[in-house]
Amino acid sequence: MASHSAGAQRTVTGGEVAVSGWVAFAAIVMIFGGIMAIFQGIAAIAQDDVFAATRNFTFQWNLTGWGWLHLILGIVVTLAGFALFKGVTWARVVGIIVAGLSMLANFAWLPWYPFWAITLIIVDAVIIAALCAAPRRDGSA
């Protein structure tokens, strides 16, 4: 049985739902963004002098702690991205929440590496938009 909704085709077979175009797009971007955050976290944990910190900035924390935060968030975002390919319902909600948390973490990361943080904020915003625009499982838009 196939259903059409907002230009995307979804096929239901044996209780499994093939993901729509927006969900597949969000999954790919989440996996990419999660891997970027993992590398960011590893770099911060490995060497504190990889990133230049500015003086007298509002957010002053231990760079190694931020590295662990980005590493954990990156792993969760990557795993949620892979779960989206399976059509798992909870993965969309988790994806929106984790992408929002990642946006907040990257906002606070701005003093150490602004270009990278802004890039990941944009990636997370695209993820949230794609997951919110995805059609629901019942076939309605």
Tab-separated table of N, CA, C and O in Angstrom, residues 38-112:
chain	number	residue	atom	x	y	z
A	38	ILE	N	31.457	15.319	16.647
A	38	ILE	CA	32.361	14.332	17.234
A	38	ILE	C	33.815	14.753	17.013
A	38	ILE	O	34.627	14.734	17.953
A	39	PHE	N	34.154	15.152	15.794
A	39	PHE	CA	35.518	15.606	15.522
A	39	PHE	C	35.860	16.862	16.325
A	39	PHE	O	36.979	17.014	16.809
A	40	GLN	N	34.892	17.750	16.458
A	40	GLN	CA	35.089	18.967	17.244
A	40	GLN	C	35.379	18.604	18.693
A	40	GLN	O	36.285	19.163	19.313
A	41	GLY	N	34.624	17.671	19.237
A	41	GLY	CA	34.830	17.251	20.623
A	41	GLY	C	36.172	16.569	20.816
A	41	GLY	O	36.881	16.838	21.796
A	42	ILE	N	36.547	15.694	19.879
A	42	ILE	CA	37.836	15.001	19.980
A	42	ILE	C	38.984	16.007	19.928
A	42	ILE	O	39.949	15.898	20.699
A	43	ALA	N	38.896	16.990	19.042
A	43	ALA	CA	39.947	18.000	18.930
A	43	ALA	C	40.086	18.801	20.222
A	43	ALA	O	41.198	19.098	20.671
A	44	ALA	N	38.963	19.149	20.844
A	44	ALA	CA	39.005	19.928	22.079
A	44	ALA	C	39.528	19.093	23.250
A	44	ALA	O	40.222	19.606	24.123
A	45	ILE	N	39.207	17.800	23.279
A	45	ILE	CA	39.684	16.930	24.354
A	45	ILE	C	41.181	16.664	24.195
A	45	ILE	O	41.940	16.670	25.164
A	46	ALA	N	41.622	16.448	22.944
A	46	ALA	CA	43.004	16.085	22.682
A	46	ALA	C	43.973	17.221	23.010
A	46	ALA	O	45.017	16.989	23.618
A	47	GLN	N	43.645	18.434	22.606
A	47	GLN	CA	44.531	19.566	22.830
A	47	GLN	C	43.721	20.812	23.098
A	47	GLN	O	42.924	21.226	22.264
A	48	ASP	N	43.956	21.420	24.241
A	48	ASP	CA	43.241	22.642	24.569
A	48	ASP	C	43.657	23.819	23.701
A	48	ASP	O	42.922	24.781	23.566
A	49	ASP	N	44.842	23.774	23.095
A	49	ASP	CA	45.295	24.906	22.312
A	49	ASP	C	44.930	24.814	20.828
A	49	ASP	O	45.377	25.610	20.026
A	50	VAL	N	44.053	23.873	20.463
A	50	VAL	CA	43.575	23.788	19.086
A	50	VAL	C	42.682	24.979	18.769
A	50	VAL	O	42.700	25.519	17.692
A	51	PHE	N	41.922	25.437	19.746
A	51	PHE	CA	40.994	26.536	19.563
A	51	PHE	C	41.506	27.762	20.316
A	51	PHE	O	41.990	27.651	21.427
A	52	ALA	N	41.367	28.936	19.708
A	52	ALA	CA	41.788	30.175	20.357
A	52	ALA	C	40.625	30.756	21.142
A	52	ALA	O	39.556	30.996	20.602
A	53	ALA	N	40.836	30.970	22.426
A	53	ALA	CA	39.799	31.558	23.279
A	53	ALA	C	40.056	33.054	23.424
A	53	ALA	O	41.194	33.491	23.528
A	54	THR	N	39.005	33.842	23.402
A	54	THR	CA	39.138	35.283	23.599
A	54	THR	C	39.015	35.598	25.084
A	54	THR	O	38.353	34.888	25.842
A	55	ARG	N	39.643	36.675	25.491
A	55	ARG	CA	39.584	37.076	26.906
A	55	ARG	C	38.297	37.842	27.183
A	55	ARG	O	37.727	38.472	26.309
A	56	ASN	N	37.881	37.789	28.427
A	56	ASN	CA	36.731	38.551	28.920
A	56	ASN	C	35.455	38.285	28.145
A	56	ASN	O	34.658	39.182	27.918
A	57	PHE	N	35.255	37.063	27.682
A	57	PHE	CA	34.008	36.716	27.015
A	57	PHE	C	33.031	36.216	28.065
A	57	PHE	O	33.420	35.698	29.098
A	58	THR	N	31.757	36.365	27.821
A	58	THR	CA	30.737	35.993	28.789
A	58	THR	C	30.818	34.525	29.178
A	58	THR	O	30.664	34.181	30.343
A	59	PHE	N	31.063	33.636	28.215
A	59	PHE	CA	31.119	32.204	28.475
A	59	PHE	C	32.573	31.775	28.653
A	59	PHE	O	33.317	31.747	27.688
A	60	GLN	N	32.968	31.478	29.883
A	60	GLN	CA	34.334	31.045	30.161
A	60	GLN	C	34.270	29.703	30.882
A	60	GLN	O	34.006	29.648	32.084
A	61	TRP	N	34.477	28.612	30.137
A	61	TRP	CA	34.471	27.272	30.713
A	61	TRP	C	35.723	26.526	30.293
A	61	TRP	O	36.437	26.947	29.388
A	62	ASN	N	35.905	25.379	30.903
A	62	ASN	CA	37.025	24.514	30.567
A	62	ASN	C	36.821	23.952	29.162
A	62	ASN	O	35.776	23.371	28.871
A	63	LEU	N	37.805	24.090	28.297
A	63	LEU	CA	37.682	23.640	26.920
A	63	LEU	C	37.541	22.126	26.833
A	63	LEU	O	36.820	21.606	25.989
A	64	THR	N	38.205	21.388	27.721
A	64	THR	CA	38.085	19.929	27.716
A	64	THR	C	36.658	19.510	28.055
A	64	THR	O	36.112	18.588	27.441
A	65	GLY	N	36.023	20.192	28.987
A	65	GLY	CA	34.619	19.904	29.319
A	65	GLY	C	33.700	20.132	28.130
A	65	GLY	O	32.789	19.341	27.857
A	66	TRP	N	33.952	21.228	27.397
A	66	TRP	CA	33.162	21.494	26.194
A	66	TRP	C	33.401	20.428	25.141
A	66	TRP	O	32.506	20.056	24.389
A	67	GLY	N	34.621	19.932	25.088
A	67	GLY	CA	34.929	18.862	24.139
A	67	GLY	C	34.110	17.616	24.431
A	67	GLY	O	33.564	16.989	23.515
A	68	TRP	N	34.003	17.244	25.701
A	68	TRP	CA	33.190	16.075	26.062
A	68	TRP	C	31.721	16.303	25.744
A	68	TRP	O	31.031	15.402	25.276
A	69	LEU	N	31.226	17.517	25.984
A	69	LEU	CA	29.830	17.829	25.669
A	69	LEU	C	29.567	17.671	24.177
A	69	LEU	O	28.589	17.034	23.766
A	70	HIS	N	30.444	18.204	23.347
A	70	HIS	CA	30.261	18.100	21.903
A	70	HIS	C	30.414	16.663	21.422
A	70	HIS	O	29.693	16.234	20.516
A	71	LEU	N	31.324	15.918	22.024
A	71	LEU	CA	31.491	14.518	21.652
A	71	LEU	C	30.226	13.718	21.945
A	71	LEU	O	29.725	12.980	21.085
A	72	ILE	N	29.657	13.892	23.133
A	72	ILE	CA	28.438	13.155	23.509
A	72	ILE	C	27.258	13.580	22.643
A	72	ILE	O	26.513	12.737	22.132
A	73	LEU	N	27.072	14.901	22.456
A	73	LEU	CA	25.978	15.372	21.596
A	73	LEU	C	26.148	14.872	20.162
A	73	LEU	O	25.179	14.485	19.512
A	74	GLY	N	27.372	14.862	19.671
A	74	GLY	CA	27.623	14.379	18.315
A	74	GLY	C	27.265	12.913	18.153
A	74	GLY	O	26.676	12.512	17.143
A	75	ILE	N	27.591	12.104	19.152
A	75	ILE	CA	27.242	10.678	19.100
A	75	ILE	C	25.738	10.491	19.096
A	75	ILE	O	25.193	9.716	18.305
A	76	VAL	N	25.036	11.222	19.973
A	76	VAL	CA	23.572	11.085	20.048
A	76	VAL	C	22.914	11.551	18.751
A	76	VAL	O	22.001	10.897	18.239
A	77	VAL	N	23.379	12.666	18.185
A	77	VAL	CA	22.815	13.175	16.929
A	77	VAL	C	23.049	12.174	15.798
A	77	VAL	O	22.152	11.903	14.993
A	78	THR	N	24.248	11.587	15.740
A	78	THR	CA	24.560	10.610	14.696
A	78	THR	C	23.672	9.370	14.826
A	78	THR	O	23.116	8.883	13.839
A	79	LEU	N	23.518	8.863	16.042
A	79	LEU	CA	22.675	7.678	16.247
A	79	LEU	C	21.211	7.960	15.919
A	79	LEU	O	20.528	7.124	15.323
A	80	ALA	N	20.717	9.149	16.288
A	80	ALA	CA	19.337	9.507	15.949
A	80	ALA	C	19.179	9.630	14.433
A	80	ALA	O	18.132	9.266	13.885
A	81	GLY	N	20.197	10.112	13.745
A	81	GLY	CA	20.152	10.196	12.281
A	81	GLY	C	20.031	8.822	11.647
A	81	GLY	O	19.237	8.614	10.724
A	82	PHE	N	20.792	7.849	12.141
A	82	PHE	CA	20.678	6.483	11.622
A	82	PHE	C	19.304	5.887	11.934
A	82	PHE	O	18.736	5.169	11.117
A	83	ALA	N	18.742	6.202	13.115
A	83	ALA	CA	17.418	5.688	13.479
A	83	ALA	C	16.333	6.272	12.578
A	83	ALA	O	15.321	5.611	12.315
A	84	LEU	N	16.528	7.493	12.086
A	84	LEU	CA	15.544	8.095	11.176
A	84	LEU	C	15.415	7.298	9.884
A	84	LEU	O	14.332	7.225	9.312
A	85	PHE	N	16.501	6.709	9.410
A	85	PHE	CA	16.437	5.901	8.192
A	85	PHE	C	15.558	4.677	8.364
A	85	PHE	O	15.023	4.154	7.394
A	86	LYS	N	15.386	4.210	9.596
A	86	LYS	CA	14.549	3.041	9.857
A	86	LYS	C	13.082	3.422	10.031
A	86	LYS	O	12.235	2.561	10.198
A	87	GLY	N	12.769	4.714	10.019
A	87	GLY	CA	11.392	5.162	10.163
A	87	GLY	C	10.892	5.119	11.590
A	87	GLY	O	9.687	5.079	11.823
A	88	VAL	N	11.790	5.123	12.554
A	88	VAL	CA	11.417	5.060	13.960
A	88	VAL	C	10.811	6.400	14.385
A	88	VAL	O	11.381	7.459	14.150
A	89	THR	N	9.639	6.346	15.012
A	89	THR	CA	8.911	7.567	15.375
A	89	THR	C	9.674	8.412	16.388
A	89	THR	O	9.740	9.630	16.259
A	90	TRP	N	10.251	7.788	17.400
A	90	TRP	CA	10.931	8.542	18.451
A	90	TRP	C	12.151	9.292	17.920
A	90	TRP	O	12.568	10.285	18.508
A	91	ALA	N	12.703	8.858	16.807
A	91	ALA	CA	13.927	9.475	16.286
A	91	ALA	C	13.681	10.913	15.834
A	91	ALA	O	14.562	11.758	15.961
A	92	ARG	N	12.475	11.204	15.312
A	92	ARG	CA	12.171	12.590	14.915
A	92	ARG	C	12.141	13.506	16.114
A	92	ARG	O	12.717	14.592	16.089
A	93	VAL	N	11.480	13.071	17.175
A	93	VAL	CA	11.394	13.900	18.385
A	93	VAL	C	12.776	14.072	19.003
A	93	VAL	O	13.173	15.183	19.360
A	94	VAL	N	13.508	12.967	19.116
A	94	VAL	CA	14.861	13.032	19.657
A	94	VAL	C	15.735	13.913	18.776
A	94	VAL	O	16.535	14.713	19.274
A	95	GLY	N	15.582	13.800	17.461
A	95	GLY	CA	16.359	14.617	16.539
A	95	GLY	C	16.123	16.102	16.736
A	95	GLY	O	17.073	16.897	16.744
A	96	ILE	N	14.871	16.503	16.913
A	96	ILE	CA	14.543	17.914	17.132
A	96	ILE	C	15.127	18.394	18.449
A	96	ILE	O	15.744	19.466	18.523
A	97	ILE	N	14.972	17.605	19.506
A	97	ILE	CA	15.475	17.996	20.829
A	97	ILE	C	17.000	18.087	20.828
A	97	ILE	O	17.576	19.074	21.291
A	98	VAL	N	17.655	17.063	20.303
A	98	VAL	CA	19.117	17.041	20.316
A	98	VAL	C	19.690	18.120	19.399
A	98	VAL	O	20.700	18.744	19.726
A	99	ALA	N	19.067	18.353	18.250
A	99	ALA	CA	19.545	19.420	17.371
A	99	ALA	C	19.388	20.785	18.060
A	99	ALA	O	20.258	21.649	17.919
A	100	GLY	N	18.310	20.967	18.814
A	100	GLY	CA	18.140	22.207	19.578
A	100	GLY	C	19.203	22.362	20.657
A	100	GLY	O	19.766	23.449	20.849
A	101	LEU	N	19.498	21.273	21.366
A	101	LEU	CA	20.557	21.315	22.374
A	101	LEU	C	21.913	21.582	21.729
A	101	LEU	O	22.739	22.322	22.277
A	102	SER	N	22.131	20.993	20.578
A	102	SER	CA	23.381	21.214	19.857
A	102	SER	C	23.508	22.673	19.417
A	102	SER	O	24.597	23.254	19.460
A	103	MET	N	22.391	23.279	19.023
A	103	MET	CA	22.420	24.700	18.666
A	103	MET	C	22.833	25.549	19.866
A	103	MET	O	23.652	26.462	19.737
A	104	LEU	N	22.269	25.243	21.042
A	104	LEU	CA	22.623	25.993	22.255
A	104	LEU	C	24.090	25.795	22.616
A	104	LEU	O	24.793	26.746	22.978
A	105	ALA	N	24.568	24.556	22.532
A	105	ALA	CA	25.971	24.275	22.842
A	105	ALA	C	26.900	25.009	21.882
A	105	ALA	O	27.925	25.562	22.302
A	106	ASN	N	26.537	25.048	20.605
A	106	ASN	CA	27.380	25.738	19.632
A	106	ASN	C	27.313	27.249	19.790
A	106	ASN	O	28.288	27.940	19.490
A	107	PHE	N	26.197	27.773	20.276
A	107	PHE	CA	26.129	29.204	20.562
A	107	PHE	C	27.129	29.565	21.662
A	107	PHE	O	27.849	30.559	21.557
A	108	ALA	N	27.193	28.730	22.687
A	108	ALA	CA	28.143	28.983	23.759
A	108	ALA	C	29.581	28.699	23.318
A	108	ALA	O	30.531	29.166	23.936
A	109	TRP	N	29.765	27.941	22.236
A	109	TRP	CA	31.073	27.591	21.700
A	109	TRP	C	31.663	28.721	20.846
A	109	TRP	O	32.842	28.697	20.494
A	110	LEU	N	30.865	29.732	20.520
A	110	LEU	CA	31.292	30.812	19.621
A	110	LEU	C	32.637	31.450	19.967
A	110	LEU	O	33.413	31.738	19.059
A	111	PRO	N	32.975	31.703	21.246
A	111	PRO	CA	34.253	32.383	21.502
A	111	PRO	C	35.478	31.554	21.122
A	111	PRO	O	36.535	32.112	20.854
A	112	TRP	N	35.364	30.254	21.072
A	112	TRP	CA	36.526	29.420	20.795
A	112	TRP	C	36.742	29.190	19.304
A	112	TRP	O	37.856	29.125	18.857
